[in-house]
Amino acid sequence: MFRSMSASSNRAPGSSPDFTLIGVILLLLAFGVTMVHSASSVISATRFQDAFYFSKRQLIWALMGVGLMIWLSRIDYHVWRKHAPKIALASYALLVLVLVVGVNRGGSKAWLGIGSLGIQPSEFAKLGLVMFLAHLLAESKDRMHSFWRGFVPPMGLALVAVGLIMLEPDLGQSVVIMGTTLIMLFVAGTRWSHLASLFGAGAVGFAGLVAMAPYRMDRIYAFLDPWKYPLGKGYQIIQSLYALGSGGILGLGLGHSRQKFLYLPEPQTDFIFSIVGEELGLLGTVSVLLLFAVLIWRGIRTALYAPDDFGTLLATGITGMIAVQVLINIGVVTGSIPATGITLPFISYGGSSLTLLLSGVGILLNISKQAGMVE
């Protein structure tokens, strides 16, 4: 499947990076900082006596992330193939370290750092694993039809990462990693029967994870009938739906959310899309979805026109990682899937997530530059 995806006749080596992708990213970042301020102003003023507490930090991380994106866009992406094993090993080491000395926030021991300063190793692990899987799958392209030699090694690596992250526990990041891995395996040419067997095993595994932690079953109950538990496990999704429903077509106006007045917990993070719907209405939410659609389209084009198999798989992994995270976040916010904590890329508050996503986009831009896509 690899080379059939390429269009080598359309390459123009040394051309400019994808300015459409850059434009979309900058629009999402500007919108994200604006919405973080709007969504968090009340909670910031209440907790820290500073309405700009979260938005100032988001702006700093966005600027740092853009700097990383620009720097990485100038580095030949083939460098990451050489260092992929070491990057993956470092990612796994961080996942082990956080279990030993990590900081517990919100019931999950997922952070390394002191106080409000910290990093989330699972964010690094996502990008590190994408790099290593791209390298491994490119090396294994002639073995991808084999279950034991082609399918099991990359899936085993992903499951080790998922297992470590679930010990924190963090179901959202685990789902993103598994979804991204499946997309990369599909593009690499894995047999449908192997993927089907994985879905079956995954369903059993998911049921086991739910049974091991009662709070996950609570989320299932809340998903099925949140109004049965309006002051308990269904509270958050009900407040999210109230926010989305009250926005109508044009919204209540930027800054005029009612749910951010301590009704919707942490509105600047996982449920920021609810505030977008409340303040900017259907027009605002559709606009955000269109921006993500353009971003994913440009990522797919980059994968299609990448100069080699590693570039195709690396672009696929980065784009897939963003797409899966968007789908999960919006699915949770709209009550389409059970609640699991995951941020909305480039918009939700969070330094680790934002800087790592922008780092991935920087690599994607370098691939697009070398692909030299012709419109």
CSV table of C-alpha atoms in Angstrom, one decimal:
chain,number,residue,atom,x,y,z
A,1,MET,CA,0.0,0.0,0.0
A,2,PHE,CA,3.0,2.3,0.6
A,3,ARG,CA,4.2,3.4,-2.8
A,4,SER,CA,0.7,3.3,-4.3
A,5,MET,CA,0.0,6.3,-2.1
A,6,SER,CA,2.8,8.4,-3.5
A,7,ALA,CA,2.7,10.7,-6.5
A,8,SER,CA,6.4,11.1,-7.2
A,9,SER,CA,5.8,12.9,-10.5
A,10,ASN,CA,4.2,15.8,-8.5
A,11,ARG,CA,7.2,16.3,-6.2
A,12,ALA,CA,9.3,19.5,-6.3
A,13,PRO,CA,12.1,19.0,-3.8
A,14,GLY,CA,13.1,22.0,-1.7
A,15,SER,CA,9.7,23.8,-2.2
A,16,SER,CA,8.0,25.8,0.6
A,17,PRO,CA,6.1,24.1,3.4
A,18,ASP,CA,2.3,23.9,3.4
A,19,PHE,CA,1.2,27.5,4.1
A,20,THR,CA,-2.4,26.4,4.2
A,21,LEU,CA,-1.6,24.1,7.1
A,22,ILE,CA,0.4,26.9,8.8
A,23,GLY,CA,-2.6,29.3,8.4
A,24,VAL,CA,-5.0,26.8,9.9
A,25,ILE,CA,-2.8,26.1,12.9
A,26,LEU,CA,-2.3,29.9,13.6
A,27,LEU,CA,-6.1,30.4,13.4
A,28,LEU,CA,-6.8,27.5,15.8
A,29,LEU,CA,-4.1,28.9,18.2
A,30,ALA,CA,-5.5,32.4,18.2
A,31,PHE,CA,-9.0,31.1,18.6
A,32,GLY,CA,-7.9,28.8,21.4
A,33,VAL,CA,-6.2,31.5,23.5
A,34,THR,CA,-9.3,33.7,23.1
A,35,MET,CA,-11.6,30.9,24.1
A,36,VAL,CA,-9.4,29.8,27.0
A,37,HIS,CA,-9.7,33.4,28.4
A,38,SER,CA,-13.4,33.5,27.8
A,39,ALA,CA,-14.0,30.1,29.4
A,40,SER,CA,-11.7,30.5,32.3
A,41,SER,CA,-12.1,34.1,33.3
A,42,VAL,CA,-14.6,33.4,36.1
A,43,ILE,CA,-12.8,30.4,37.6
A,44,SER,CA,-9.4,32.3,37.2
A,45,ALA,CA,-10.8,35.3,39.1
A,46,THR,CA,-12.3,33.0,41.8
A,47,ARG,CA,-9.3,30.9,42.4
A,48,PHE,CA,-6.4,33.2,41.6
A,49,GLN,CA,-7.9,36.7,41.7
A,50,ASP,CA,-6.6,37.1,38.1
A,51,ALA,CA,-9.1,36.7,35.2
A,52,PHE,CA,-6.2,36.2,32.9
A,53,TYR,CA,-4.4,33.5,34.9
A,54,PHE,CA,-5.1,30.6,32.4
A,55,SER,CA,-5.1,32.7,29.2
A,56,LYS,CA,-1.7,34.2,30.0
A,57,ARG,CA,-0.1,30.8,30.4
A,58,GLN,CA,-1.8,29.5,27.3
A,59,LEU,CA,-0.5,32.4,25.3
A,60,ILE,CA,3.1,31.7,26.5
A,61,TRP,CA,2.8,28.0,25.7
A,62,ALA,CA,1.3,28.8,22.3
A,63,LEU,CA,4.3,31.1,21.5
A,64,MET,CA,6.7,28.5,22.7
A,65,GLY,CA,4.9,25.9,20.7
A,66,VAL,CA,5.0,28.0,17.5
A,67,GLY,CA,8.8,28.5,18.1
A,68,LEU,CA,9.2,24.7,18.3
A,69,MET,CA,7.0,24.2,15.3
A,70,ILE,CA,9.1,26.6,13.2
A,71,TRP,CA,12.4,25.0,14.4
A,72,LEU,CA,11.3,21.4,13.8
A,73,SER,CA,9.9,22.4,10.3
A,74,ARG,CA,13.5,23.2,9.3
A,75,ILE,CA,14.9,19.9,10.5
A,76,ASP,CA,15.0,17.0,7.9
A,77,TYR,CA,12.4,14.6,9.2
A,78,HIS,CA,14.7,11.7,8.3
A,79,VAL,CA,16.7,12.6,11.5
A,80,TRP,CA,13.8,11.3,13.6
A,81,ARG,CA,14.1,7.8,12.0
A,82,LYS,CA,17.7,7.6,13.2
A,83,HIS,CA,16.8,8.6,16.7
A,84,ALA,CA,13.3,6.9,16.9
A,85,PRO,CA,14.4,4.0,19.1
A,86,LYS,CA,16.1,6.3,21.6
A,87,ILE,CA,13.1,8.6,21.6
A,88,ALA,CA,10.7,5.7,22.2
A,89,LEU,CA,12.9,4.3,25.0
A,90,ALA,CA,13.0,7.8,26.7
A,91,SER,CA,9.2,8.0,26.4
A,92,TYR,CA,8.7,4.6,28.1
A,93,ALA,CA,11.2,5.6,30.8
A,94,LEU,CA,9.1,8.7,31.5
A,95,LEU,CA,5.9,6.7,31.7
A,96,VAL,CA,7.6,4.4,34.3
A,97,LEU,CA,9.0,7.4,36.2
A,98,VAL,CA,5.7,9.2,36.5
A,99,LEU,CA,4.3,6.1,38.2
A,100,VAL,CA,7.0,6.3,40.9
A,101,VAL,CA,7.4,10.1,41.5
A,102,GLY,CA,4.4,11.5,39.6
A,103,VAL,CA,2.0,14.2,40.9
A,104,ASN,CA,-1.6,13.2,41.3
A,105,ARG,CA,-4.0,15.6,39.7
A,106,GLY,CA,-7.7,14.8,39.4
A,107,GLY,CA,-7.2,11.2,40.5
A,108,SER,CA,-4.6,10.5,37.9
A,109,LYS,CA,-0.8,10.2,38.6
A,110,ALA,CA,0.1,11.5,35.2
A,111,TRP,CA,2.3,14.5,35.9
A,112,LEU,CA,6.0,15.1,36.5
A,113,GLY,CA,6.8,18.4,38.2
A,114,ILE,CA,6.2,20.7,41.2
A,115,GLY,CA,2.9,22.5,41.8
A,116,SER,CA,1.5,24.1,38.7
A,117,LEU,CA,4.7,23.5,36.7
A,118,GLY,CA,4.8,20.0,35.2
A,119,ILE,CA,4.9,17.9,32.1
A,120,GLN,CA,2.6,15.0,31.1
A,121,PRO,CA,4.7,12.1,29.9
A,122,SER,CA,1.8,10.5,28.1
A,123,GLU,CA,1.9,13.4,25.7
A,124,PHE,CA,5.5,12.8,24.9
A,125,ALA,CA,4.8,9.1,24.6
A,126,LYS,CA,2.2,9.6,21.8
A,127,LEU,CA,4.6,11.5,19.6
A,128,GLY,CA,7.6,9.2,20.5
A,129,LEU,CA,5.5,6.1,19.7
A,130,VAL,CA,4.4,7.5,16.4
A,131,MET,CA,8.0,8.1,15.4
A,132,PHE,CA,9.1,4.6,16.3
A,133,LEU,CA,6.1,2.9,14.7
A,134,ALA,CA,6.7,4.9,11.5
A,135,HIS,CA,10.3,3.6,11.5
A,136,LEU,CA,9.3,0.0,12.4
A,137,LEU,CA,6.5,-0.3,9.9
A,138,ALA,CA,8.6,1.2,7.1
A,139,GLU,CA,11.2,-1.5,7.9
A,140,SER,CA,8.6,-4.2,8.0
A,141,LYS,CA,6.6,-3.3,4.9
A,142,ASP,CA,7.4,-6.7,3.3
A,143,ARG,CA,6.2,-8.5,6.4
A,144,MET,CA,2.9,-6.7,7.2
A,145,HIS,CA,0.8,-9.5,6.0
A,146,SER,CA,2.3,-11.8,8.6
A,147,PHE,CA,0.5,-11.8,12.0
A,148,TRP,CA,3.6,-12.6,14.1
A,149,ARG,CA,6.3,-10.8,12.2
A,150,GLY,CA,4.3,-7.8,10.9
A,151,PHE,CA,1.4,-7.2,13.2
A,152,VAL,CA,2.4,-8.3,16.7
A,153,PRO,CA,5.6,-6.3,17.2
A,154,PRO,CA,4.1,-2.8,16.6
A,155,MET,CA,0.9,-3.7,18.4
A,156,GLY,CA,2.9,-5.0,21.3
A,157,LEU,CA,4.8,-1.8,21.6
A,158,ALA,CA,1.6,0.2,21.6
A,159,LEU,CA,0.1,-2.1,24.3
A,160,VAL,CA,3.1,-1.6,26.6
A,161,ALA,CA,2.6,2.2,26.4
A,162,VAL,CA,-1.2,1.8,26.9
A,163,GLY,CA,-0.6,-0.5,29.9
A,164,LEU,CA,1.7,2.0,31.6
A,165,ILE,CA,-0.6,4.9,30.9
A,166,MET,CA,-3.6,2.9,32.3
A,167,LEU,CA,-1.7,2.5,35.5
A,168,GLU,CA,-1.9,6.2,36.0
A,169,PRO,CA,-4.8,5.8,35.1
A,170,ASP,CA,-5.6,7.8,31.9
A,171,LEU,CA,-8.1,6.1,29.6
A,172,GLY,CA,-8.3,9.0,27.2
A,173,GLN,CA,-4.6,9.0,26.2
A,174,SER,CA,-4.7,5.2,25.9
A,175,VAL,CA,-7.6,5.4,23.4
A,176,VAL,CA,-5.7,8.0,21.4
A,177,ILE,CA,-2.6,5.8,21.2
A,178,MET,CA,-4.6,2.7,20.2
A,179,GLY,CA,-6.6,4.7,17.6
A,180,THR,CA,-3.4,6.2,16.1
A,181,THR,CA,-1.7,2.8,16.0
A,182,LEU,CA,-4.6,1.2,14.2
A,183,ILE,CA,-4.6,4.0,11.6
A,184,MET,CA,-0.9,3.5,11.0
A,185,LEU,CA,-1.2,-0.3,10.8
A,186,PHE,CA,-4.0,0.1,8.2
A,187,VAL,CA,-1.9,2.4,6.1
A,188,ALA,CA,1.1,0.1,6.4
A,189,GLY,CA,-0.9,-2.8,4.9
A,190,THR,CA,-2.0,-4.9,7.8
A,191,ARG,CA,-4.6,-7.6,6.9
A,192,TRP,CA,-8.2,-6.8,7.7
A,193,SER,CA,-8.5,-10.1,9.6
A,194,HIS,CA,-5.7,-9.0,12.0
A,195,LEU,CA,-7.4,-5.7,12.7
A,196,ALA,CA,-10.7,-7.5,13.2
A,197,SER,CA,-9.1,-9.8,15.8
A,198,LEU,CA,-7.7,-6.7,17.5
A,199,PHE,CA,-11.1,-5.1,17.7
A,200,GLY,CA,-12.5,-8.3,19.3
A,201,ALA,CA,-9.7,-8.4,21.8
A,202,GLY,CA,-10.0,-4.7,22.4
A,203,ALA,CA,-13.7,-5.0,23.3
A,204,VAL,CA,-12.9,-7.7,25.8
A,205,GLY,CA,-10.0,-5.7,27.2
A,206,PHE,CA,-12.2,-2.6,27.5
A,207,ALA,CA,-14.8,-4.5,29.4
A,208,GLY,CA,-12.1,-5.7,31.7
A,209,LEU,CA,-10.8,-2.2,32.3
A,210,VAL,CA,-14.3,-1.0,33.1
A,211,ALA,CA,-14.9,-3.8,35.5
A,212,MET,CA,-11.6,-3.1,37.3
A,213,ALA,CA,-12.6,0.5,38.0
A,214,PRO,CA,-16.1,1.4,39.2
A,215,TYR,CA,-15.8,5.0,38.2
A,216,ARG,CA,-15.5,3.9,34.5
A,217,MET,CA,-18.8,2.0,34.8
A,218,ASP,CA,-20.3,5.2,36.3
A,219,ARG,CA,-19.3,7.0,33.1
A,220,ILE,CA,-21.1,4.4,31.1
A,221,TYR,CA,-24.2,4.9,33.1
A,222,ALA,CA,-23.9,8.6,32.8
A,223,PHE,CA,-23.5,8.3,29.0
A,224,LEU,CA,-26.6,6.1,28.7
A,225,ASP,CA,-28.9,8.3,30.8
A,226,PRO,CA,-27.2,11.4,32.3
A,227,TRP,CA,-30.5,12.9,33.5
A,228,LYS,CA,-30.9,9.9,35.8
A,229,TYR,CA,-27.9,11.3,37.8
A,230,PRO,CA,-28.3,15.1,37.5
A,231,LEU,CA,-26.2,15.9,40.6
A,232,GLY,CA,-23.8,13.0,40.3
A,233,LYS,CA,-22.1,11.2,37.5
A,234,GLY,CA,-24.4,12.8,34.8
A,235,TYR,CA,-23.8,16.3,36.0
A,236,GLN,CA,-20.9,17.3,33.7
A,237,ILE,CA,-22.4,16.0,30.5
A,238,ILE,CA,-25.8,17.6,31.3
A,239,GLN,CA,-24.1,21.0,31.8
A,240,SER,CA,-22.2,20.5,28.6
A,241,LEU,CA,-25.4,19.8,26.7
A,242,TYR,CA,-27.1,22.9,28.3
A,243,ALA,CA,-24.2,25.0,27.1
A,244,LEU,CA,-24.4,23.6,23.5
A,245,GLY,CA,-28.2,23.8,23.4
A,246,SER,CA,-28.4,27.4,24.7
A,247,GLY,CA,-26.1,28.7,22.0
A,248,GLY,CA,-28.5,28.3,19.2
A,249,ILE,CA,-27.4,29.4,15.7
A,250,LEU,CA,-25.3,32.4,16.6
A,251,GLY,CA,-24.6,31.9,20.3
A,252,LEU,CA,-25.0,34.2,23.3
A,253,GLY,CA,-21.9,36.2,22.3
A,254,LEU,CA,-18.2,35.9,23.1
A,255,GLY,CA,-17.7,36.2,26.8
A,256,HIS,CA,-21.4,35.7,27.7
A,257,SER,CA,-21.4,32.1,28.7
A,258,ARG,CA,-23.5,31.2,31.7
A,259,GLN,CA,-22.1,27.7,32.2
A,260,LYS,CA,-18.6,29.0,32.9
A,261,PHE,CA,-20.0,30.5,36.2
A,262,LEU,CA,-18.8,27.4,38.0
A,263,TYR,CA,-21.6,25.2,36.6
A,264,LEU,CA,-19.4,23.4,34.1
A,265,PRO,CA,-16.2,22.1,35.9
A,266,GLU,CA,-12.9,23.2,34.3
A,267,PRO,CA,-14.5,24.7,31.2
A,268,GLN,CA,-11.1,25.7,29.8
A,269,THR,CA,-9.9,22.1,29.3
A,270,ASP,CA,-11.8,19.1,28.2
A,271,PHE,CA,-15.2,20.9,27.8
A,272,ILE,CA,-14.1,24.1,26.1
A,273,PHE,CA,-16.0,23.1,22.9
A,274,SER,CA,-19.2,23.4,25.0
A,275,ILE,CA,-18.3,27.0,25.7
A,276,VAL,CA,-17.6,27.6,22.0
A,277,GLY,CA,-21.1,26.3,21.3
A,278,GLU,CA,-22.7,28.4,24.0
A,279,GLU,CA,-21.0,31.7,23.1
A,280,LEU,CA,-20.6,31.3,19.3
A,281,GLY,CA,-23.5,28.9,18.5
A,282,LEU,CA,-23.7,26.5,15.7
A,283,LEU,CA,-21.8,28.9,13.4
A,284,GLY,CA,-18.8,28.8,15.8
A,285,THR,CA,-18.7,25.1,16.3
A,286,VAL,CA,-19.1,24.3,12.6
A,287,SER,CA,-16.3,26.8,11.9
A,288,VAL,CA,-14.0,25.0,14.3
A,289,LEU,CA,-14.9,21.6,12.8
A,290,LEU,CA,-14.1,23.0,9.3
A,291,LEU,CA,-10.7,24.2,10.5
A,292,PHE,CA,-9.9,20.7,11.8
A,293,ALA,CA,-11.2,19.2,8.6
A,294,VAL,CA,-8.8,21.3,6.6
A,295,LEU,CA,-5.9,20.5,8.9
A,296,ILE,CA,-6.6,16.7,8.6
A,297,TRP,CA,-7.0,17.1,4.8
A,298,ARG,CA,-3.6,18.7,4.6
A,299,GLY,CA,-2.1,16.1,6.8
A,300,ILE,CA,-3.5,13.3,4.5
A,301,ARG,CA,-2.1,15.1,1.4
A,302,THR,CA,1.3,15.3,3.1
A,303,ALA,CA,1.2,11.5,3.7
A,304,LEU,CA,0.1,10.8,0.1
A,305,TYR,CA,2.9,12.9,-1.4
A,306,ALA,CA,5.7,12.0,1.1
A,307,PRO,CA,9.0,11.1,-0.5
A,308,ASP,CA,9.3,7.8,1.2
A,309,ASP,CA,7.5,5.2,3.3
A,310,PHE,CA,8.8,6.6,6.6
A,311,GLY,CA,7.5,10.1,5.7
A,312,THR,CA,4.1,8.6,4.7
A,313,LEU,CA,3.8,6.7,8.0
A,314,LEU,CA,5.1,9.6,10.1
A,315,ALA,CA,2.6,12.1,8.5
A,316,THR,CA,-0.1,9.5,8.9
A,317,GLY,CA,0.6,9.0,12.6
A,318,ILE,CA,0.8,12.7,13.4
A,319,THR,CA,-2.4,13.5,11.5
A,320,GLY,CA,-4.2,10.4,12.9
A,321,MET,CA,-3.2,11.4,16.4
A,322,ILE,CA,-4.8,14.8,16.0
A,323,ALA,CA,-7.9,13.5,14.3
A,324,VAL,CA,-8.5,10.8,16.9
A,325,GLN,CA,-8.1,13.3,19.7
A,326,VAL,CA,-10.6,15.7,18.1
A,327,LEU,CA,-13.1,13.0,17.5
A,328,ILE,CA,-12.9,11.8,21.1
A,329,ASN,CA,-13.1,15.2,22.7
A,330,ILE,CA,-16.1,16.4,20.6
A,331,GLY,CA,-17.8,13.0,21.0
A,332,VAL,CA,-17.6,13.3,24.8
A,333,VAL,CA,-18.7,17.0,24.8
A,334,THR,CA,-21.8,16.2,22.7
A,335,GLY,CA,-22.7,13.1,24.6
A,336,SER,CA,-21.9,10.8,21.7
A,337,ILE,CA,-19.4,8.6,23.6
A,338,PRO,CA,-18.8,8.0,27.3
A,339,ALA,CA,-16.8,10.6,29.1
A,340,THR,CA,-13.0,10.3,29.1
A,341,GLY,CA,-10.6,13.1,29.8
A,342,ILE,CA,-8.9,14.4,26.6
A,343,THR,CA,-8.2,17.9,25.4
A,344,LEU,CA,-9.3,19.5,22.2
A,345,PRO,CA,-6.1,20.0,20.1
A,346,PHE,CA,-4.8,23.6,19.9
A,347,ILE,CA,-7.8,25.0,21.7
A,348,SER,CA,-8.0,23.5,25.2
A,349,TYR,CA,-5.8,24.8,28.0
A,350,GLY,CA,-2.7,22.7,28.6
A,351,GLY,CA,1.0,23.2,28.0
A,352,SER,CA,2.2,19.7,27.5
A,353,SER,CA,-0.6,18.9,25.0
A,354,LEU,CA,-0.2,22.2,23.1
A,355,THR,CA,3.6,22.1,22.7
A,356,LEU,CA,3.8,18.5,21.8
A,357,LEU,CA,1.0,18.8,19.2
A,358,LEU,CA,2.8,21.9,17.7
A,359,SER,CA,6.0,19.9,17.6
A,360,GLY,CA,4.2,17.2,15.6
A,361,VAL,CA,2.9,19.8,13.2
A,362,GLY,CA,6.5,21.1,12.8
A,363,ILE,CA,7.6,17.7,11.7
A,364,LEU,CA,4.5,17.4,9.4
A,365,LEU,CA,5.5,20.7,7.8
A,366,ASN,CA,9.0,19.4,7.0
A,367,ILE,CA,7.5,16.4,5.3
A,368,SER,CA,5.2,18.6,3.3
A,369,LYS,CA,8.2,20.7,2.3
A,370,GLN,CA,10.1,17.7,1.0
A,371,ALA,CA,7.0,16.3,-0.6
A,372,GLY,CA,6.7,19.5,-2.7
A,373,MET,CA,2.9,19.0,-3.2
A,374,VAL,CA,1.6,20.6,-6.3
A,375,GLU,CA,-2.0,21.9,-6.1
